[in-house]
């Protein structure tokens, strides 16, 4: 995958940029930047792509991304059709590792933060009480002046590092290998698949959209993402199926077909491989846990 190298403007001498983004839908394509990023989703849902990780996102999620880690928040199709101008909202903080000066993180008390920054190269999904406490901290952060932001960001990072209530998103062997070109081609593949995963998609047709033959496209995709294109498709389809199972409006066969699986038996097998549960048991566990 060759994401766009997003060059963030020089926003302040303190190397911290904090903003509340309120838009119809999140519009940045698959991209990366030199800065670390802390994202708090306030409103909207969809699919998040972080390195070789793919999953649904929803309000309340807080994620820490390391420097140059490619990512993409793609809202569900309803947000593109909606008349609401502020359907998607997030608080986003981007910062350089030297946000408090070149020497600050080298002092012994800051070693947990240095370790956290290293962990963030795989993407960190923040959970539990840490997530709850950070929601207020991140909201208040936007009202701080530049000098207060140094203290505030240090507090946020120390909180995450100390409580260690997080999970990794990217696989342990993930290493992003990319250049900053070809973004339009790759972004088009993502958007095309997300718009059409419920249909019978041909790898040959998708490869042709990239002006590549099938074998070359499959090698390219696996090399750059760590996933085969088939696994990528299954991740997208299974993520949609999980969402439909929790809604409870369709039976399992209908959900399989609505998610792009023409064979319910294959769907059941792939779903159990992903979640450890059959679709029926997954639905029972989350809708009727007792």
mmCIF file of C-alpha atoms in Angstrom:
data_model
loop_
_atom_site.group_PDB
_atom_site.id
_atom_site.type_symbol
_atom_site.label_atom_id
_atom_site.label_comp_id
_atom_site.label_asym_id
_atom_site.label_seq_id
_atom_site.Cartn_x
_atom_site.Cartn_y
_atom_site.Cartn_z
ATOM 1 C CA UNK A 1 0.000 0.000 0.000
ATOM 2 C CA UNK A 2 1.430 3.398 -0.888
ATOM 3 C CA UNK A 3 -0.327 6.028 1.222
ATOM 4 C CA UNK A 4 -0.200 9.757 0.721
ATOM 5 C CA UNK A 5 2.608 11.466 2.633
ATOM 6 C CA UNK A 6 0.635 14.236 4.311
ATOM 7 C CA UNK A 7 2.849 17.201 5.135
ATOM 8 C CA UNK A 8 1.350 18.940 8.132
ATOM 9 C CA UNK A 9 2.002 22.718 8.183
ATOM 10 C CA UNK A 10 4.381 24.145 10.766
ATOM 11 C CA UNK A 11 1.685 24.947 13.283
ATOM 12 C CA UNK A 12 3.659 26.225 16.295
ATOM 13 C CA UNK A 13 7.088 26.321 17.837
ATOM 14 C CA UNK A 14 5.846 23.770 20.374
ATOM 15 C CA UNK A 15 5.142 21.171 17.656
ATOM 16 C CA UNK A 16 1.595 20.495 18.874
ATOM 17 C CA UNK A 17 -1.530 20.860 16.740
ATOM 18 C CA UNK A 18 -4.918 20.261 18.372
ATOM 19 C CA UNK A 19 -8.275 20.718 16.692
ATOM 20 C CA UNK A 20 -11.864 19.558 16.675
ATOM 21 C CA UNK A 21 -12.839 18.400 13.199
ATOM 22 C CA UNK A 22 -16.552 18.550 12.351
ATOM 23 C CA UNK A 23 -17.306 17.549 8.756
ATOM 24 C CA UNK A 24 -19.900 15.746 6.664
ATOM 25 C CA UNK A 25 -17.542 12.744 6.556
ATOM 26 C CA UNK A 26 -13.836 12.181 7.195
ATOM 27 C CA UNK A 27 -12.157 12.952 3.886
ATOM 28 C CA UNK A 28 -8.415 12.320 4.308
ATOM 29 C CA UNK A 29 -7.407 9.368 2.106
ATOM 30 C CA UNK A 30 -5.008 6.588 3.138
ATOM 31 C CA UNK A 31 -2.072 8.679 4.361
ATOM 32 C CA UNK A 32 0.771 9.059 6.838
ATOM 33 C CA UNK A 33 2.746 11.928 8.354
ATOM 34 C CA UNK A 34 5.860 12.450 10.435
ATOM 35 C CA UNK A 35 3.910 13.481 13.532
ATOM 36 C CA UNK A 36 2.347 11.139 16.066
ATOM 37 C CA UNK A 37 -1.434 11.432 16.220
ATOM 38 C CA UNK A 38 -3.983 10.989 19.003
ATOM 39 C CA UNK A 39 -7.538 10.695 17.657
ATOM 40 C CA UNK A 40 -10.747 10.722 19.703
ATOM 41 C CA UNK A 41 -13.851 9.855 17.648
ATOM 42 C CA UNK A 42 -16.792 11.959 18.844
ATOM 43 C CA UNK A 43 -19.379 11.224 16.187
ATOM 44 C CA UNK A 44 -19.918 8.830 13.234
ATOM 45 C CA UNK A 45 -18.946 5.276 12.426
ATOM 46 C CA UNK A 46 -17.287 3.384 9.616
ATOM 47 C CA UNK A 47 -14.154 1.376 8.896
ATOM 48 C CA UNK A 48 -10.640 2.214 10.110
ATOM 49 C CA UNK A 49 -7.514 1.118 8.265
ATOM 50 C CA UNK A 50 -4.324 1.371 10.321
ATOM 51 C CA UNK A 51 -1.256 -0.315 8.879
ATOM 52 C CA UNK A 52 -2.333 -3.910 8.287
ATOM 53 C CA UNK A 53 -5.297 -3.600 10.676
ATOM 54 C CA UNK A 54 -8.933 -3.259 9.559
ATOM 55 C CA UNK A 55 -11.931 -2.906 11.874
ATOM 56 C CA UNK A 56 -15.068 -0.873 12.480
ATOM 57 C CA UNK A 57 -14.845 2.424 14.357
ATOM 58 C CA UNK A 58 -17.500 4.175 16.451
ATOM 59 C CA UNK A 59 -17.862 7.128 18.842
ATOM 60 C CA UNK A 60 -15.733 6.973 21.978
ATOM 61 C CA UNK A 61 -12.698 5.348 20.409
ATOM 62 C CA UNK A 62 -9.278 6.817 21.247
ATOM 63 C CA UNK A 63 -6.275 5.737 19.193
ATOM 64 C CA UNK A 64 -2.603 6.715 19.335
ATOM 65 C CA UNK A 65 -0.698 6.446 16.055
ATOM 66 C CA UNK A 66 3.067 6.465 15.714
ATOM 67 C CA UNK A 67 5.090 8.534 13.282
ATOM 68 C CA UNK A 68 4.614 7.542 9.620
ATOM 69 C CA UNK A 69 2.001 4.891 10.437
ATOM 70 C CA UNK A 70 -0.472 4.916 7.510
ATOM 71 C CA UNK A 71 -4.141 5.270 8.404
ATOM 72 C CA UNK A 72 -7.569 6.008 6.965
ATOM 73 C CA UNK A 73 -10.955 6.554 8.618
ATOM 74 C CA UNK A 74 -13.631 5.784 6.038
ATOM 75 C CA UNK A 75 -17.192 6.610 7.049
ATOM 76 C CA UNK A 76 -20.093 4.324 6.206
ATOM 77 C CA UNK A 77 -21.824 5.054 2.896
ATOM 78 C CA UNK A 78 -24.791 6.742 4.609
ATOM 79 C CA UNK A 79 -22.569 9.676 5.639
ATOM 80 C CA UNK A 80 -21.750 10.443 2.003
ATOM 81 C CA UNK A 81 -25.461 10.602 1.196
ATOM 82 C CA UNK A 82 -26.544 12.487 4.325
ATOM 83 C CA UNK A 83 -27.602 16.138 4.280
ATOM 84 C CA UNK A 84 -26.049 16.708 7.715
ATOM 85 C CA UNK A 85 -22.981 18.937 7.385
ATOM 86 C CA UNK A 86 -21.376 17.850 10.685
ATOM 87 C CA UNK A 87 -22.065 14.130 10.634
ATOM 88 C CA UNK A 88 -18.497 13.169 11.553
ATOM 89 C CA UNK A 89 -16.567 14.702 14.445
ATOM 90 C CA UNK A 90 -13.234 13.977 16.095
ATOM 91 C CA UNK A 91 -10.630 15.611 18.309
ATOM 92 C CA UNK A 92 -7.213 15.242 16.705
ATOM 93 C CA UNK A 93 -3.854 16.043 18.301
ATOM 94 C CA UNK A 94 -0.718 15.818 16.177
ATOM 95 C CA UNK A 95 2.670 16.285 17.756
ATOM 96 C CA UNK A 96 6.352 15.667 17.196
ATOM 97 C CA UNK A 97 8.335 13.511 19.586
ATOM 98 C CA UNK A 98 10.271 16.621 20.648
ATOM 99 C CA UNK A 99 7.084 18.582 21.474
ATOM 100 C CA UNK A 100 8.677 19.730 24.759
ATOM 101 C CA UNK A 101 12.228 20.109 23.450
ATOM 102 C CA UNK A 102 14.964 17.749 22.310
ATOM 103 C CA UNK A 103 16.059 16.693 25.797
ATOM 104 C CA UNK A 104 12.759 16.409 27.680
ATOM 105 C CA UNK A 105 11.959 12.775 26.900
ATOM 106 C CA UNK A 106 15.543 11.737 27.653
ATOM 107 C CA UNK A 107 15.224 12.317 31.396
ATOM 108 C CA UNK A 108 14.566 9.102 33.410
ATOM 109 C CA UNK A 109 10.979 9.902 34.524
ATOM 110 C CA UNK A 110 9.967 10.163 30.859
ATOM 111 C CA UNK A 111 11.168 6.684 29.878
ATOM 112 C CA UNK A 112 7.591 5.290 30.043
ATOM 113 C CA UNK A 113 6.566 7.893 27.452
ATOM 114 C CA UNK A 114 9.485 6.945 25.192
ATOM 115 C CA UNK A 115 8.417 3.298 25.456
ATOM 116 C CA UNK A 116 4.835 4.301 24.661
ATOM 117 C CA UNK A 117 5.961 6.178 21.551
ATOM 118 C CA UNK A 118 7.737 3.018 20.416
ATOM 119 C CA UNK A 119 4.586 0.960 21.049
ATOM 120 C CA UNK A 120 2.589 3.492 19.004
ATOM 121 C CA UNK A 121 4.409 2.396 15.836
ATOM 122 C CA UNK A 122 1.884 -0.485 15.801
ATOM 123 C CA UNK A 123 -1.094 1.739 16.626
ATOM 124 C CA UNK A 124 -2.599 1.727 20.119
ATOM 125 C CA UNK A 125 -6.305 1.268 20.887
ATOM 126 C CA UNK A 126 -6.994 2.754 24.335
ATOM 127 C CA UNK A 127 -9.497 0.939 26.531
ATOM 128 C CA UNK A 128 -10.990 0.738 30.024
ATOM 129 C CA UNK A 129 -10.822 3.490 32.602
ATOM 130 C CA UNK A 130 -7.955 5.096 30.696
ATOM 131 C CA UNK A 131 -10.307 5.752 27.791
ATOM 132 C CA UNK A 132 -12.898 7.253 30.157
ATOM 133 C CA UNK A 133 -10.422 9.592 31.868
ATOM 134 C CA UNK A 134 -8.834 10.665 28.570
ATOM 135 C CA UNK A 135 -12.145 11.739 27.040
ATOM 136 C CA UNK A 136 -12.380 14.680 29.455
ATOM 137 C CA UNK A 137 -8.653 15.459 29.202
ATOM 138 C CA UNK A 138 -8.816 15.580 25.399
ATOM 139 C CA UNK A 139 -11.885 17.821 25.404
ATOM 140 C CA UNK A 140 -10.225 20.241 27.841
ATOM 141 C CA UNK A 141 -6.989 20.150 25.849
ATOM 142 C CA UNK A 142 -8.549 22.215 23.070
ATOM 143 C CA UNK A 143 -9.051 25.150 25.440
ATOM 144 C CA UNK A 144 -5.422 25.298 26.616
ATOM 145 C CA UNK A 145 -2.872 27.859 25.473
ATOM 146 C CA UNK A 146 0.341 26.660 23.867
ATOM 147 C CA UNK A 147 2.393 26.433 27.051
ATOM 148 C CA UNK A 148 -0.401 24.583 28.869
ATOM 149 C CA UNK A 149 -0.585 22.096 26.004
ATOM 150 C CA UNK A 150 2.956 20.908 26.732
ATOM 151 C CA UNK A 151 1.930 20.031 30.286
ATOM 152 C CA UNK A 152 -1.420 18.647 29.154
ATOM 153 C CA UNK A 153 0.064 16.389 26.481
ATOM 154 C CA UNK A 154 2.717 15.122 28.884
ATOM 155 C CA UNK A 155 -0.045 14.268 31.367
ATOM 156 C CA UNK A 156 -2.054 12.443 28.691
ATOM 157 C CA UNK A 157 0.927 10.369 27.538
ATOM 158 C CA UNK A 158 1.986 9.539 31.105
ATOM 159 C CA UNK A 159 -1.583 8.436 31.876
ATOM 160 C CA UNK A 160 -1.614 6.047 28.913
ATOM 161 C CA UNK A 161 1.879 4.747 29.703
ATOM 162 C CA UNK A 162 1.197 4.209 33.421
ATOM 163 C CA UNK A 163 -2.181 2.493 33.168
ATOM 164 C CA UNK A 164 -1.325 0.337 30.127
ATOM 165 C CA UNK A 165 -4.969 -0.196 29.257
ATOM 166 C CA UNK A 166 -4.513 -0.555 25.532
ATOM 167 C CA UNK A 167 -4.171 -3.116 22.782
ATOM 168 C CA UNK A 168 -2.077 -3.102 19.628
ATOM 169 C CA UNK A 169 -3.748 -2.725 16.249
ATOM 170 C CA UNK A 170 -1.056 -3.725 13.738
ATOM 171 C CA UNK A 171 0.534 -7.159 13.738
ATOM 172 C CA UNK A 172 3.895 -7.533 15.458
ATOM 173 C CA UNK A 173 5.663 -8.056 12.140
ATOM 174 C CA UNK A 174 4.099 -5.084 10.369
ATOM 175 C CA UNK A 175 6.573 -2.768 8.680
ATOM 176 C CA UNK A 176 5.288 -0.091 6.331
ATOM 177 C CA UNK A 177 7.191 -0.146 3.054
ATOM 178 C CA UNK A 178 5.974 2.550 0.730
ATOM 179 C CA UNK A 179 6.703 5.651 -1.225
ATOM 180 C CA UNK A 180 4.384 8.619 -1.409
ATOM 181 C CA UNK A 181 3.268 8.101 -5.012
ATOM 182 C CA UNK A 182 0.406 6.043 -6.468
ATOM 183 C CA UNK A 183 -2.008 7.262 -3.783
ATOM 184 C CA UNK A 184 -4.859 7.851 -6.233
ATOM 185 C CA UNK A 185 -4.664 4.278 -7.484
ATOM 186 C CA UNK A 186 -4.642 2.742 -4.013
ATOM 187 C CA UNK A 187 -7.270 5.066 -2.609
ATOM 188 C CA UNK A 188 -9.518 4.181 -5.540
ATOM 189 C CA UNK A 189 -9.167 0.477 -4.694
ATOM 190 C CA UNK A 190 -10.146 1.114 -1.088
ATOM 191 C CA UNK A 191 -13.153 3.203 -2.020
ATOM 192 C CA UNK A 192 -14.270 0.815 -4.754
ATOM 193 C CA UNK A 193 -14.127 -2.202 -2.446
ATOM 194 C CA UNK A 194 -15.903 -0.406 0.392
ATOM 195 C CA UNK A 195 -18.670 0.671 -1.982
ATOM 196 C CA UNK A 196 -19.047 -2.757 -3.614
ATOM 197 C CA UNK A 197 -17.998 -5.461 -1.136
ATOM 198 C CA UNK A 198 -21.567 -6.798 -1.044
ATOM 199 C CA UNK A 199 -21.317 -7.659 -4.753
ATOM 200 C CA UNK A 200 -19.361 -10.402 -6.514
ATOM 201 C CA UNK A 201 -16.018 -8.626 -6.991
ATOM 202 C CA UNK A 202 -13.404 -9.898 -9.414
ATOM 203 C CA UNK A 203 -9.723 -9.506 -8.514
ATOM 204 C CA UNK A 204 -9.029 -9.325 -12.238
ATOM 205 C CA UNK A 205 -11.318 -6.306 -12.628
ATOM 206 C CA UNK A 206 -9.807 -4.536 -9.623
ATOM 207 C CA UNK A 207 -6.292 -5.211 -10.896
ATOM 208 C CA UNK A 208 -7.303 -3.731 -14.248
ATOM 209 C CA UNK A 209 -8.421 -0.553 -12.463
ATOM 210 C CA UNK A 210 -4.828 -0.257 -11.258
ATOM 211 C CA UNK A 211 -3.468 -0.962 -14.756
ATOM 212 C CA UNK A 212 -1.911 -4.189 -13.505
ATOM 213 C CA UNK A 213 -2.396 -7.850 -14.320
ATOM 214 C CA UNK A 214 -3.903 -10.055 -11.626
ATOM 215 C CA UNK A 215 -0.679 -11.727 -10.490
ATOM 216 C CA UNK A 216 1.235 -8.441 -10.275
ATOM 217 C CA UNK A 217 -1.584 -6.770 -8.353
ATOM 218 C CA UNK A 218 -1.818 -9.622 -5.829
ATOM 219 C CA UNK A 219 1.951 -9.581 -5.230
ATOM 220 C CA UNK A 220 1.931 -5.804 -4.859
ATOM 221 C CA UNK A 221 -0.998 -5.825 -2.450
ATOM 222 C CA UNK A 222 0.489 -8.565 -0.252
ATOM 223 C CA UNK A 223 3.933 -6.943 -0.183
ATOM 224 C CA UNK A 224 2.644 -3.528 0.825
ATOM 225 C CA UNK A 225 -0.099 -4.508 3.280
ATOM 226 C CA UNK A 226 0.965 -7.857 4.693
ATOM 227 C CA UNK A 227 -2.444 -9.225 3.634
ATOM 228 C CA UNK A 228 -3.609 -11.094 0.592
ATOM 229 C CA UNK A 229 -6.365 -9.323 -1.299
ATOM 230 C CA UNK A 230 -8.688 -12.209 -0.393
ATOM 231 C CA UNK A 231 -7.991 -11.689 3.318
ATOM 232 C CA UNK A 232 -8.579 -7.958 2.894
ATOM 233 C CA UNK A 233 -11.955 -8.616 1.263
ATOM 234 C CA UNK A 234 -12.921 -11.071 4.000
ATOM 235 C CA UNK A 235 -12.008 -8.542 6.702
ATOM 236 C CA UNK A 236 -14.286 -5.932 5.127
ATOM 237 C CA UNK A 237 -17.158 -8.350 4.619
ATOM 238 C CA UNK A 238 -16.879 -9.956 8.050
ATOM 239 C CA UNK A 239 -16.771 -6.551 9.712
ATOM 240 C CA UNK A 240 -20.044 -5.644 8.016
ATOM 241 C CA UNK A 241 -21.540 -9.005 8.951
ATOM 242 C CA UNK A 242 -20.664 -8.490 12.626
ATOM 243 C CA UNK A 243 -22.421 -5.134 12.559
ATOM 244 C CA UNK A 244 -25.546 -6.643 10.968
ATOM 245 C CA UNK A 245 -25.582 -9.498 13.482
ATOM 246 C CA UNK A 246 -25.758 -7.010 16.342
ATOM 247 C CA UNK A 247 -28.657 -5.169 14.718
ATOM 248 C CA UNK A 248 -30.660 -8.399 14.638
ATOM 249 C CA UNK A 249 -32.846 -7.406 11.666
ATOM 250 C CA UNK A 250 -31.781 -10.243 9.322
ATOM 251 C CA UNK A 251 -31.248 -13.960 9.693
ATOM 252 C CA UNK A 252 -27.743 -15.379 9.332
ATOM 253 C CA UNK A 253 -28.114 -16.460 5.693
ATOM 254 C CA UNK A 254 -29.440 -13.022 4.748
ATOM 255 C CA UNK A 255 -26.504 -11.396 6.543
ATOM 256 C CA UNK A 256 -24.050 -13.617 4.668
ATOM 257 C CA UNK A 257 -25.469 -12.579 1.285
ATOM 258 C CA UNK A 258 -25.798 -8.909 2.309
ATOM 259 C CA UNK A 259 -22.094 -8.914 3.202
ATOM 260 C CA UNK A 260 -20.945 -10.393 -0.107
ATOM 261 C CA UNK A 261 -20.701 -14.093 0.807
ATOM 262 C CA UNK A 262 -22.472 -16.291 -1.735
ATOM 263 C CA UNK A 263 -21.902 -19.429 0.344
ATOM 264 C CA UNK A 264 -23.343 -19.378 3.904
ATOM 265 C CA UNK A 265 -21.166 -22.333 4.955
ATOM 266 C CA UNK A 266 -18.009 -20.505 3.896
ATOM 267 C CA UNK A 267 -19.271 -17.395 5.705
ATOM 268 C CA UNK A 268 -19.821 -19.369 8.922
ATOM 269 C CA UNK A 269 -16.334 -20.869 8.691
ATOM 270 C CA UNK A 270 -14.609 -17.523 8.058
ATOM 271 C CA UNK A 271 -16.605 -15.764 10.777
ATOM 272 C CA UNK A 272 -15.630 -18.367 13.364
ATOM 273 C CA UNK A 273 -12.000 -18.117 12.292
ATOM 274 C CA UNK A 274 -12.088 -14.333 12.835
ATOM 275 C CA UNK A 275 -14.057 -14.193 16.112
ATOM 276 C CA UNK A 276 -13.741 -17.655 17.619
ATOM 277 C CA UNK A 277 -17.542 -17.887 17.565
ATOM 278 C CA UNK A 278 -20.126 -18.984 15.042
ATOM 279 C CA UNK A 279 -22.358 -16.131 13.800
ATOM 280 C CA UNK A 280 -25.239 -17.483 15.913
ATOM 281 C CA UNK A 281 -23.179 -17.673 19.118
ATOM 282 C CA UNK A 282 -21.662 -14.248 18.425
ATOM 283 C CA UNK A 283 -25.136 -12.778 18.122
ATOM 284 C CA UNK A 284 -26.360 -14.546 21.265
ATOM 285 C CA UNK A 285 -23.334 -13.456 23.287
ATOM 286 C CA UNK A 286 -23.643 -9.765 22.452
ATOM 287 C CA UNK A 287 -27.412 -9.332 22.157
ATOM 288 C CA UNK A 288 -28.440 -11.683 24.969
ATOM 289 C CA UNK A 289 -25.309 -12.062 27.124
ATOM 290 C CA UNK A 290 -27.283 -13.611 29.976
#
